[in-house]
Structure formats: structure tokens, C-alpha cells
């Protein structure tokens, strides 16, 4: 790491970014505010702070190479370990969501397809590879990684995808292999994962040039735990009627717990978000003005449709109050126990929803339906994501039968809207709305 | 013996069961078949059953590969009603979820067994983890089928070594032009191992090797075949009709798992773990692209292949992700390649034949 790069990054952190932000605020102040949609309650005040945090994260990342070791990380990887070595971490999945929301999915996917990547592959991967080949991104510029850190607790796809990056960039790929839980987790699996975490230390020391410090890891893990717990509490506020935010808001507000977990900024953010949500509950302020029906979402967001969907449902007095996806970053954090850091990291990360059997998911969904007083279920069958999607037809059927709630499957994709038929989705949703309104 | 002289799957299963034999259906790809043999259980591998897709459609999205689809179809059509267990190795996301779907919701006719393979780059802990997994599977098999007799596992390992030796001989003779068998016959015979017990299969394979051994004059271009399965069948026939010679393969169902026997010395579990970890690089095990590329180049060099045909199952993420980099690396090494995306049992048709012909001409 070079001293001048460090100094430059520090300067940008202390002066460059705040100055840029002040300028942006000034310009924004002059713009006319957008017409408020009467179907929605007042927007979350925190949204501005969230934007600031994420912009800062992407902006400063440009100055990270040379100043800090840079790692690209999968969303379910035990990032606390990287933080202990001071890695600046980037999340290609978060970047994929950003590109999806900005409707850049097809353009970037095509860039990957031109290099031979099949359109049938996960579009987060294609967006990332498309960005890699074309340099295009709505985030300015992403820093080149020194290391790739990947866990297959969400899918095997990330392993295939990161292997391509490792090969192209000729950099180390560290894999945290988390045996899939067909049944209950067992001691053999935990021991295997613990050993792997310990084996990573010399690699991370070598790439970062920093010695491992257990105390530091424990502190970071504590921070990570607080952020995830606070995020869980934010989601729990949606049990209130009316719910103070929608899942469509939560899709956006989960960015810090995914990308900045283990840093004080993520914990601090969720403290203010929680305070705001609690206050809204106390004042009876709902995310939508006329909450008649409460829904649950299964799978990742349809990023290019978040706004349209949120308006479509709000116009009918329907609010999404729960999602298996947003819940994933809060669900297992109770296992993180500083007195057994390695075993507990293994448990926390291997017990996440996508590393568990379908019965686990069904039970979780049943529980959420009860706790959040859910009236209906929308299942996004995401072409990109086989581990999230294979089995959904049966999950939908069973949940609907067992709990007597209407459910619908919409076939779409997370970022690549070339695979989304609006007409077909709307036809299915119309039938769902009718069933829900009749219920 | 020609492939038509091999007992068919249904004939063999009938005879096996008639003799009181036990059967375990096994989904792709790598699994410790020796453990099943030790329990006197016949593994019946389910790669590409020729089912008309019907019932599976209600459970699987259209973007799920045909290996998973056809396997589920077989199960739903009653094709596994007589088995004592169904084994799901952890091969890819789709098979992982299929296993859970079947076990949790589809009321399978027999208990489901799961086998998690550690993924590359293998941590030092992978060996002991694999051994522990073998022991757990062994216990589960004992509960379902009864304990394996004393010494049965050692005997099973011996069968495994004999079989791997014969496979290796078949591959070597083919590459040396000493086997009078086209791709269709070669793979039809070697795929017998997917359902025949080695006690019956080894003599058949030996006899075939004897009979088919003859010096073959090289005709058309020499190929290496990579992908999931050899086939579909009409693809192999097309290769033969065009005079294209498959010199070696890097197929998941074939050489990526069949040619590497467990070592002779030591504890049998340890030997099985060592042979798993020493298998050639494979997309489903997470092997790096550098390893896969080096391996493909080695196979091509040693077998004299001039180009590579990738026969990839549609929607197969592990294979499709590796393709572009492999093709780029092969091209740099002067090895052209051709990709055919296929559904299992699909007629590949005239267009594929034209592409293969043009590819063969380019290589000649
Ligand atoms: S969308 Fe699914 S397949 Fe793609 S990276 Fe995420 S979890 Fe993996
Ligand atoms: S063909 Fe590919 S995706 Fe399908 S089961 Fe085999 S490895 Fe999995």
C-alpha cells in the first residue's frame, strides 16, 4: 500500500466527499420537488442519509486501490474476517441490483453475452461480467480487486462467477464452502467450516500485509451483529398496522447491512432508521395511506420494477410487509457468539435461508405469515436464481393450501428485463387481486 | 459384444431384483459407488432417462436443465417405485433443490439420502470432512439396507480399481486407434457401468475390449468431447457418420469421474477420499479455470485431438460459466472448439450435423 494513495483517500474522505455532497445538496435544493403520490404516506426521512452513505461508499472505493486492499465479496460471505484485515469491500450483487434498478441490466448482460456468456446464466453475474468487459456502470468506476471472497451459502453460481474473475484478473479466490443443510446442521459441518476460516488467515495476511488480530475481529463481529439485529428490528416494525414502511423500501434500505456490515456506519444508520420507524408506528403513519391487505414477497426484487410494482399495489391498498429476502440478513445473527467466534461464524453464515432445505423455508414463511398478519403471497420466480426459485411452485401451493391465503407466481428476472413479460405478469396479478379482494 | 448385447437397464434391474437384490437410484454426478456395492446395493444412475416431460413441468420452471427435469419425471412416473433409497450427491444448485423438493414435498417412494461433496480449492479440512461424510452415509445405508459384511468395502474398492483399469484401457486403445468402435458404440458400452454391477459388468467389458480391439486407420478429424454427457445418442451417431473420431473426453459422467480408482493402501474411507480429491478438474466441484484449461490441453495433446466439441446441457450453469474462458484459452493454444447446447435425449438435428461437418472440415 502506498502512502500517497492513503493520503489521497483520507483527503477524499475528510474533505473531497463532504465538499461534493454539499455541492450536490445545493443543486438539489433548486430542483422542484416531485409530485407526491396520494397512495403513499410521507417518505422516509432516512432515505437521504442512506443515499449519502451508499454514494460515499462507491465514491471512496475509487480511491481505495493502493490505499487499502480491495476485495470483491459475495453477499453472504463472513465479511467480518476481511474487515479485520482492513479490506475495502465491494459487493458485485449490490452493484447488480443498482444496475438493475437503473434499468442497465440488458445492456450489461449483452456485453457479457458478446464475450460468450450464455443469456441463461444468473444476471447478477452477467451484469458484473458485462461491467468488467465494458467498464460501464452507473456507479462511476469500481475499484479492481486484490482478492475475491466468496461463499456458496447463497448459491454455487457465485463460485462459477468468481472463478471467471479470478482467472481474468489472476488474483486469489478465497472460498468459504458451507455444506448445504438438507437437515439439521451437524458438528462435522461446523468443524469443516471452522477449519476453513482458520486456513484463510494466512492468505488474508499475505494479500493485506496485515497481521491477524483476534480482538479486532471480535469487535467487528460485534458491530456486525448490532447492525443485523437493528435491521431485524426495523423489519419487525412492519408487524404494526399500518406498516411504517413497505418491502419495496426495505429492498433499498438493506444496502448497508449487505455492503457495510461490520462497520460503525451500518449500525448507526439502522439506529436512526429504527428510531424513525418506531416513531411512525407510534403516530400511526403507514407506508401507504390505505393499508387494506398485507402481503409477503418471496425471492429477490425485480429491480427494474420496484417503483412500478410499489405503485401498482399501493393503488389497491396492498402493502408488502414481509419478504424472505430482506429477512435473510437478520435471520441467523443470533448465532454469532463472541465466546466461540469461529463456530458461531460458521453457524451464522451456513444457516441462511438459501443454504437450507425447502421445508426450512416453508416453516419460516408460515411463521412470517402469522407474525406479520399476511393476507397474500407473491412469489417471484427469478430466472437468474435457481436456488431461490426451484421449488417455489410447490412452496406456493403448500402455503396457499395450509394457510388458506391467495398466492401468485410471477415469472421475471432480477435485472434482465428482456425476460419479463409485463402483460403476462399483470394478467396473473389481476387474478390474484381478485382472489385477495374476495378473501 | 455390441451395445445391443448388453442387458438393458430394465432387463438387468428385473433380474437383479428377481434375485432379491437391492437398488438405490442415484442422481448425478460424483458419489462413492463403492459404499453402495459394499452394502450389496446396486446404484442405478439417473442421468438422462427417456421420459416424456409431463408431470415434472408442474414442479419445475422452464429454465431448469433437462437432467433434473428428466430425473424428476422418471421418479414421478413411478420409475423409482422399486428402489430402496434415492441418493442425491451435491452437484449443483438445481440438483441441490431437487433433492430437497423430492424429500420434503413429493412423497418419494423411498428414503432420500444426501451426499455433500466439498468444493475446490479443497481446504486441508476437506479430506477429513469427506471421510466423515462417507461414514455418515455408510451408517444411513446400514439403517436402510443392513450393515455391510466384514471386508465388503475393501472388496468393493477392488472392483472399483478393476473397473477403472478397464475404462482406462478402453480410453487408451481408442486414442491409439486400436479400437474398432465409433463414439455411439464406445459410450453405449461404457455407460453400462451406470446400472450394471461390476460383478456382471467387468466380464462383459473385458469381452468387448477383446472383440473390439483392432487397428483402426484414422479417417476424419480427431476430437476431444467435453460437457456433461456423451450424447444425445443421435449426436454420437452423427459424429460416426461424419467420420469424426472422439479421441478422449472431459465429460462429467465419464472421464471426469471414472478413470481414477481409489489407491490400494490404507483405510478404505481415506482411500475413497483421496480418490475424490484427486479426480480431474470439474466445474461442479468448483475447480479453477486454470486447472480445467491445463487439463483439457493435456487431454488433447495426449490423445492427439485437434479440436474440442462442447456438448453442454441447456441451462447447465456450472458448465456454461466455464465455457468462454476455456474456449479462449484453447484457441490461444491452437485448439478450435465448437459448442452445442443440447437437451438430453433431444434430436440434435440437421443444423448440428452441418456445424459438426464444417468443424470437422476445418480441422482436417
Ligand atoms: S441471484 Fe441467485 S444465483 Fe445469482 S448470485 Fe444471487 S443467489 Fe446466486
Ligand atoms: S446438467 Fe448441469 S445443471 Fe443440470 S444437473 Fe447436471 S450439473 Fe446440474
GROMACS .gro file of N, CA and C in nm, chain A residues 206-313:
model
  324
  206UNK      N    1  -0.136  -1.231   0.385
  206UNK     CA    2  -0.043  -1.209   0.274
  206UNK      C    3  -0.095  -1.098   0.180
  207UNK      N    4  -0.222  -1.108   0.144
  207UNK     CA    5  -0.276  -1.010   0.048
  207UNK      C    6  -0.282  -0.871   0.111
  208UNK      N    7  -0.320  -0.866   0.239
  208UNK     CA    8  -0.340  -0.734   0.301
  208UNK      C    9  -0.211  -0.677   0.361
  209UNK      N   10  -0.116  -0.765   0.388
  209UNK     CA   11   0.007  -0.720   0.454
  209UNK      C   12  -0.015  -0.688   0.601
  210UNK      N   13  -0.126  -0.733   0.655
  210UNK     CA   14  -0.158  -0.704   0.796
  210UNK      C   15  -0.165  -0.832   0.877
  211UNK      N   16  -0.120  -0.825   1.001
  211UNK     CA   17  -0.127  -0.945   1.087
  211UNK      C   18  -0.268  -0.959   1.143
  212UNK      N   19  -0.307  -1.082   1.165
  212UNK     CA   20  -0.441  -1.107   1.218
  212UNK      C   21  -0.448  -1.068   1.365
  213UNK      N   22  -0.561  -1.008   1.404
  213UNK     CA   23  -0.580  -0.966   1.542
  213UNK      C   24  -0.720  -1.012   1.584
  214UNK      N   25  -0.722  -1.111   1.671
  214UNK     CA   26  -0.849  -1.171   1.711
  214UNK      C   27  -0.940  -1.069   1.780
  215UNK      N   28  -0.879  -0.985   1.864
  215UNK     CA   29  -0.959  -0.884   1.935
  215UNK      C   30  -1.034  -0.795   1.838
  216UNK      N   31  -0.965  -0.760   1.733
  216UNK     CA   32  -1.026  -0.672   1.632
  216UNK      C   33  -1.143  -0.745   1.563
  217UNK      N   34  -1.120  -0.870   1.534
  217UNK     CA   35  -1.228  -0.948   1.471
  217UNK      C   36  -1.351  -0.951   1.562
  218UNK      N   37  -1.329  -0.970   1.690
  218UNK     CA   38  -1.441  -0.979   1.782
  218UNK      C   39  -1.518  -0.847   1.786
  219UNK      N   40  -1.444  -0.738   1.785
  219UNK     CA   41  -1.510  -0.606   1.786
  219UNK      C   42  -1.594  -0.587   1.660
  220UNK      N   43  -1.535  -0.625   1.547
  220UNK     CA   44  -1.605  -0.608   1.420
  220UNK      C   45  -1.728  -0.698   1.414
  221UNK      N   46  -1.711  -0.817   1.467
  221UNK     CA   47  -1.825  -0.910   1.467
  221UNK      C   48  -1.938  -0.853   1.553
  222UNK      N   49  -1.899  -0.788   1.662
  222UNK     CA   50  -2.000  -0.725   1.750
  222UNK      C   51  -2.075  -0.616   1.674
  223UNK      N   52  -1.999  -0.538   1.599
  223UNK     CA   53  -2.062  -0.431   1.519
  223UNK      C   54  -2.157  -0.490   1.414
  224UNK      N   55  -2.110  -0.596   1.355
  224UNK     CA   56  -2.189  -0.663   1.251
  224UNK      C   57  -2.319  -0.715   1.312
  225UNK      N   58  -2.304  -0.774   1.429
  225UNK     CA   59  -2.420  -0.830   1.496
  225UNK      C   60  -2.521  -0.719   1.529
  226UNK      N   61  -2.470  -0.607   1.580
  226UNK     CA   62  -2.562  -0.498   1.614
  226UNK      C   63  -2.637  -0.451   1.490
  227UNK      N   64  -2.563  -0.434   1.379
  227UNK     CA   65  -2.629  -0.385   1.257
  227UNK      C   66  -2.737  -0.481   1.212
  228UNK      N   67  -2.706  -0.611   1.214
  228UNK     CA   68  -2.805  -0.710   1.168
  228UNK      C   69  -2.924  -0.715   1.262
  229UNK      N   70  -2.896  -0.705   1.391
  229UNK     CA   71  -3.008  -0.707   1.487
  229UNK      C   72  -3.097  -0.585   1.469
  230UNK      N   73  -3.033  -0.470   1.451
  230UNK     CA   74  -3.112  -0.348   1.430
  230UNK      C   75  -3.194  -0.358   1.302
  231UNK      N   76  -3.133  -0.416   1.200
  231UNK     CA   77  -3.205  -0.434   1.074
  231UNK      C   78  -3.327  -0.525   1.098
  232UNK      N   79  -3.306  -0.629   1.176
  232UNK     CA   80  -3.417  -0.719   1.210
  232UNK      C   81  -3.528  -0.643   1.283
  233UNK      N   82  -3.486  -0.555   1.373
  233UNK     CA   83  -3.588  -0.479   1.447
  233UNK      C   84  -3.662  -0.381   1.356
  234UNK      N   85  -3.589  -0.326   1.259
  234UNK     CA   86  -3.655  -0.237   1.162
  234UNK      C   87  -3.764  -0.316   1.089
  235UNK      N   88  -3.727  -0.437   1.047
  235UNK     CA   89  -3.826  -0.518   0.974
  235UNK      C   90  -3.945  -0.551   1.064
  236UNK      N   91  -3.915  -0.576   1.190
  236UNK     CA   92  -4.024  -0.613   1.282
  236UNK      C   93  -4.125  -0.500   1.300
  237UNK      N   94  -4.082  -0.376   1.279
  237UNK     CA   95  -4.180  -0.267   1.293
  237UNK      C   96  -4.293  -0.282   1.192
  238UNK      N   97  -4.267  -0.359   1.088
  238UNK     CA   98  -4.370  -0.377   0.984
  238UNK      C   99  -4.481  -0.471   1.029
  239UNK      N  100  -4.468  -0.522   1.151
  239UNK     CA  101  -4.580  -0.600   1.206
  239UNK      C  102  -4.695  -0.507   1.242
  240UNK      N  103  -4.661  -0.379   1.263
  240UNK     CA  104  -4.765  -0.283   1.302
  240UNK      C  105  -4.862  -0.263   1.186
  241UNK      N  106  -4.980  -0.223   1.220
  241UNK     CA  107  -5.083  -0.196   1.120
  241UNK      C  108  -5.125  -0.051   1.135
  242UNK      N  109  -5.105   0.038   1.043
  242UNK     CA  110  -5.038   0.014   0.916
  242UNK      C  111  -4.887   0.000   0.934
  243UNK      N  112  -4.826  -0.072   0.842
  243UNK     CA  113  -4.681  -0.090   0.849
  243UNK      C  114  -4.611   0.041   0.810
  244UNK      N  115  -4.507   0.078   0.887
  244UNK     CA  116  -4.444   0.208   0.862
  244UNK      C  117  -4.357   0.214   0.737
  245UNK      N  118  -4.322   0.099   0.681
  245UNK     CA  119  -4.252   0.102   0.552
  245UNK      C  120  -4.298  -0.018   0.469
  246UNK      N  121  -4.264  -0.018   0.343
  246UNK     CA  122  -4.300  -0.131   0.258
  246UNK      C  123  -4.175  -0.213   0.230
  247UNK      N  124  -4.197  -0.333   0.183
  247UNK     CA  125  -4.082  -0.415   0.146
  247UNK      C  126  -4.004  -0.351   0.032
  248UNK      N  127  -4.075  -0.276  -0.049
  248UNK     CA  128  -4.003  -0.207  -0.158
  248UNK      C  129  -3.905  -0.105  -0.101
  249UNK      N  130  -3.942  -0.041   0.011
  249UNK     CA  131  -3.845   0.046   0.080
  249UNK      C  132  -3.732  -0.040   0.137
  250UNK      N  133  -3.771  -0.152   0.196
  250UNK     CA  134  -3.671  -0.237   0.262
  250UNK      C  135  -3.568  -0.290   0.162
  251UNK      N  136  -3.614  -0.318   0.040
  251UNK     CA  137  -3.518  -0.364  -0.063
  251UNK      C  138  -3.404  -0.263  -0.078
  252UNK      N  139  -3.439  -0.135  -0.064
  252UNK     CA  140  -3.338  -0.030  -0.081
  252UNK      C  141  -3.259  -0.012   0.049
  253UNK      N  142  -3.332  -0.013   0.161
  253UNK     CA  143  -3.266   0.017   0.289
  253UNK      C  144  -3.181  -0.100   0.341
  254UNK      N  145  -3.183  -0.212   0.270
  254UNK     CA  146  -3.097  -0.321   0.319
  254UNK      C  147  -2.954  -0.307   0.268
  255UNK      N  148  -2.931  -0.209   0.180
  255UNK     CA  149  -2.795  -0.196   0.122
  255UNK      C  150  -2.685  -0.190   0.229
  256UNK      N  151  -2.699  -0.110   0.335
  256UNK     CA  152  -2.588  -0.107   0.432
  256UNK      C  153  -2.563  -0.241   0.502
  257UNK      N  154  -2.670  -0.315   0.534
  257UNK     CA  155  -2.645  -0.440   0.606
  257UNK      C  156  -2.579  -0.542   0.514
  258UNK      N  157  -2.601  -0.529   0.385
  258UNK     CA  158  -2.533  -0.618   0.289
  258UNK      C  159  -2.389  -0.570   0.270
  259UNK      N  160  -2.374  -0.442   0.238
  259UNK     CA  161  -2.244  -0.393   0.190
  259UNK      C  162  -2.153  -0.338   0.298
  260UNK      N  163  -2.209  -0.294   0.408
  260UNK     CA  164  -2.126  -0.224   0.508
  260UNK      C  165  -2.133  -0.291   0.645
  261UNK      N  166  -2.181  -0.415   0.644
  261UNK     CA  167  -2.191  -0.492   0.768
  261UNK      C  168  -2.053  -0.498   0.836
  262UNK      N  169  -2.052  -0.472   0.966
  262UNK     CA  170  -1.923  -0.477   1.038
  262UNK      C  171  -1.858  -0.341   1.051
  263UNK      N  172  -1.919  -0.237   0.989
  263UNK     CA  173  -1.865  -0.102   1.003
  263UNK      C  174  -1.962  -0.019   1.088
  264UNK      N  175  -1.908   0.077   1.165
  264UNK     CA  176  -1.999   0.155   1.251
  264UNK      C  177  -2.110   0.225   1.172
  265UNK      N  178  -2.079   0.265   1.049
  265UNK     CA  179  -2.177   0.341   0.972
  265UNK      C  180  -2.308   0.262   0.951
  266UNK      N  181  -2.296   0.130   0.934
  266UNK     CA  182  -2.416   0.049   0.911
  266UNK      C  183  -2.498   0.044   1.039
  267UNK      N  184  -2.431   0.021   1.151
  267UNK     CA  185  -2.505   0.016   1.279
  267UNK      C  186  -2.571   0.150   1.306
  268UNK      N  187  -2.496   0.259   1.287
  268UNK     CA  188  -2.551   0.392   1.316
  268UNK      C  189  -2.672   0.421   1.228
  269UNK      N  190  -2.662   0.376   1.103
  269UNK     CA  191  -2.773   0.403   1.011
  269UNK      C  192  -2.901   0.333   1.060
  270UNK      N  193  -2.886   0.208   1.100
  270UNK     CA  194  -3.008   0.135   1.140
  270UNK      C  195  -3.062   0.187   1.273
  271UNK      N  196  -2.977   0.250   1.352
  271UNK     CA  197  -3.030   0.313   1.474
  271UNK      C  198  -3.125   0.426   1.436
  272UNK      N  199  -3.084   0.506   1.338
  272UNK     CA  200  -3.174   0.618   1.303
  272UNK      C  201  -3.297   0.569   1.225
  273UNK      N  202  -3.275   0.467   1.142
  273UNK     CA  203  -3.392   0.413   1.068
  273UNK      C  204  -3.493   0.355   1.167
  274UNK      N  205  -3.442   0.282   1.266
  274UNK     CA  206  -3.532   0.220   1.364
  274UNK      C  207  -3.607   0.328   1.442
  275UNK      N  208  -3.534   0.432   1.480
  275UNK     CA  209  -3.599   0.540   1.556
  275UNK      C  210  -3.712   0.600   1.471
  276UNK      N  211  -3.685   0.622   1.346
  276UNK     CA  212  -3.787   0.683   1.260
  276UNK      C  213  -3.908   0.590   1.242
  277UNK      N  214  -3.879   0.463   1.222
  277UNK     CA  215  -3.989   0.367   1.202
  277UNK      C  216  -4.074   0.354   1.329
  278UNK      N  217  -4.005   0.351   1.443
  278UNK     CA  218  -4.077   0.339   1.570
  278UNK      C  219  -4.169   0.459   1.590
  279UNK      N  220  -4.114   0.574   1.555
  279UNK     CA  221  -4.195   0.695   1.570
  279UNK      C  222  -4.317   0.691   1.477
  280UNK      N  223  -4.295   0.643   1.358
  280UNK     CA  224  -4.408   0.635   1.263
  280UNK      C  225  -4.516   0.540   1.316
  281UNK      N  226  -4.469   0.430   1.374
  281UNK     CA  227  -4.567   0.335   1.430
  281UNK      C  228  -4.647   0.405   1.540
  282UNK      N  229  -4.574   0.476   1.629
  282UNK     CA  230  -4.642   0.543   1.741
  282UNK      C  231  -4.744   0.645   1.689
  283UNK      N  232  -4.712   0.706   1.578
  283UNK     CA  233  -4.801   0.809   1.524
  283UNK      C  234  -4.902   0.753   1.424
  284UNK      N  235  -4.895   0.623   1.402
  284UNK     CA  236  -4.989   0.559   1.309
  284UNK      C  237  -4.966   0.598   1.164
  285UNK      N  238  -4.840   0.632   1.130
  285UNK     CA  239  -4.809   0.670   0.991
  285UNK      C  240  -4.774   0.545   0.912
  286UNK      N  241  -4.849   0.518   0.809
  286UNK     CA  242  -4.824   0.400   0.727
  286UNK      C  243  -4.743   0.433   0.604
  287UNK      N  244  -4.681   0.329   0.548
  287UNK     CA  245  -4.607   0.350   0.424
  287UNK      C  246  -4.703   0.379   0.310
  288UNK      N  247  -4.821   0.316   0.317
  288UNK     CA  248  -4.923   0.352   0.219
  288UNK      C  249  -5.042   0.409   0.297
  289UNK      N  250  -5.121   0.488   0.229
  289UNK     CA  251  -5.223   0.563   0.303
  289UNK      C  252  -5.344   0.478   0.343
  290UNK      N  253  -5.370   0.375   0.263
  290UNK     CA  254  -5.491   0.300   0.290
  290UNK      C  255  -5.460   0.150   0.291
  291UNK      N  256  -5.395   0.104   0.397
  291UNK     CA  257  -5.348  -0.035   0.401
  291UNK      C  258  -5.466  -0.129   0.427
  292UNK      N  259  -5.510  -0.196   0.321
  292UNK     CA  260  -5.623  -0.289   0.337
  292UNK      C  261  -5.575  -0.434   0.343
  293UNK      N  262  -5.475  -0.464   0.261
  293UNK     CA  263  -5.424  -0.601   0.256
  293UNK      C  264  -5.274  -0.599   0.277
  294UNK      N  265  -5.226  -0.705   0.342
  294UNK     CA  266  -5.084  -0.714   0.375
  294UNK      C  267  -5.024  -0.836   0.303
  295UNK      N  268  -4.914  -0.813   0.237
  295UNK     CA  269  -4.859  -0.919   0.151
  295UNK      C  270  -4.716  -0.957   0.189
  296UNK      N  271  -4.679  -1.078   0.143
  296UNK     CA  272  -4.540  -1.122   0.161
  296UNK      C  273  -4.479  -1.147   0.022
  297UNK      N  274  -4.352  -1.117   0.010
  297UNK     CA  275  -4.277  -1.133  -0.116
  297UNK      C  276  -4.176  -1.245  -0.098
  298UNK      N  277  -4.166  -1.333  -0.198
  298UNK     CA  278  -4.061  -1.436  -0.191
  298UNK      C  279  -3.964  -1.416  -0.306
  299UNK      N  280  -3.836  -1.420  -0.274
  299UNK     CA  281  -3.725  -1.408  -0.370
  299UNK      C  282  -3.673  -1.264  -0.377
  300UNK      N  283  -3.568  -1.249  -0.458
  300UNK     CA  284  -3.502  -1.120  -0.475
  300UNK      C  285  -3.597  -1.025  -0.548
  301UNK      N  286  -3.570  -0.896  -0.537
  301UNK     CA  287  -3.656  -0.797  -0.602
  301UNK      C  288  -3.645  -0.805  -0.754
  302UNK      N  289  -3.752  -0.758  -0.819
  302UNK     CA  290  -3.745  -0.735  -0.964
  302UNK      C  291  -3.697  -0.590  -0.975
  303UNK      N  292  -3.567  -0.571  -0.981
  303UNK     CA  293  -3.512  -0.437  -0.956
  303UNK      C  294  -3.564  -0.329  -1.050
  304UNK      N  295  -3.586  -0.364  -1.174
  304UNK     CA  296  -3.631  -0.262  -1.270
  304UNK      C  297  -3.780  -0.230  -1.255
  305UNK      N  298  -3.848  -0.300  -1.164
  305UNK     CA  299  -3.992  -0.283  -1.148
  305UNK      C  300  -4.030  -0.240  -1.007
  306UNK      N  301  -3.932  -0.212  -0.923
  306UNK     CA  302  -3.964  -0.183  -0.783
  306UNK      C  303  -4.064  -0.068  -0.773
  307UNK      N  304  -4.036   0.036  -0.844
  307UNK     CA  305  -4.124   0.154  -0.835
  307UNK      C  306  -4.263   0.123  -0.891
  308UNK      N  307  -4.266   0.062  -1.011
  308UNK     CA  308  -4.395   0.032  -1.075
  308UNK      C  309  -4.478  -0.061  -0.988
  309UNK      N  310  -4.414  -0.163  -0.937
  309UNK     CA  311  -4.488  -0.258  -0.853
  309UNK      C  312  -4.538  -0.189  -0.725
  310UNK      N  313  -4.452  -0.107  -0.668
  310UNK     CA  314  -4.492  -0.047  -0.542
  310UNK      C  315  -4.615   0.043  -0.567
  311UNK      N  316  -4.619   0.111  -0.680
  311UNK     CA  317  -4.735   0.196  -0.710
  311UNK      C  318  -4.859   0.112  -0.742
  312UNK      N  319  -4.836   0.006  -0.817
  312UNK     CA  320  -4.947  -0.082  -0.856
  312UNK      C  321  -5.019  -0.138  -0.733
  313UNK      N  322  -4.941  -0.185  -0.638
  313UNK     CA  323  -5.001  -0.247  -0.519
  313UNK      C  324  -5.058  -0.139  -0.425
   0.00000   0.00000   0.00000
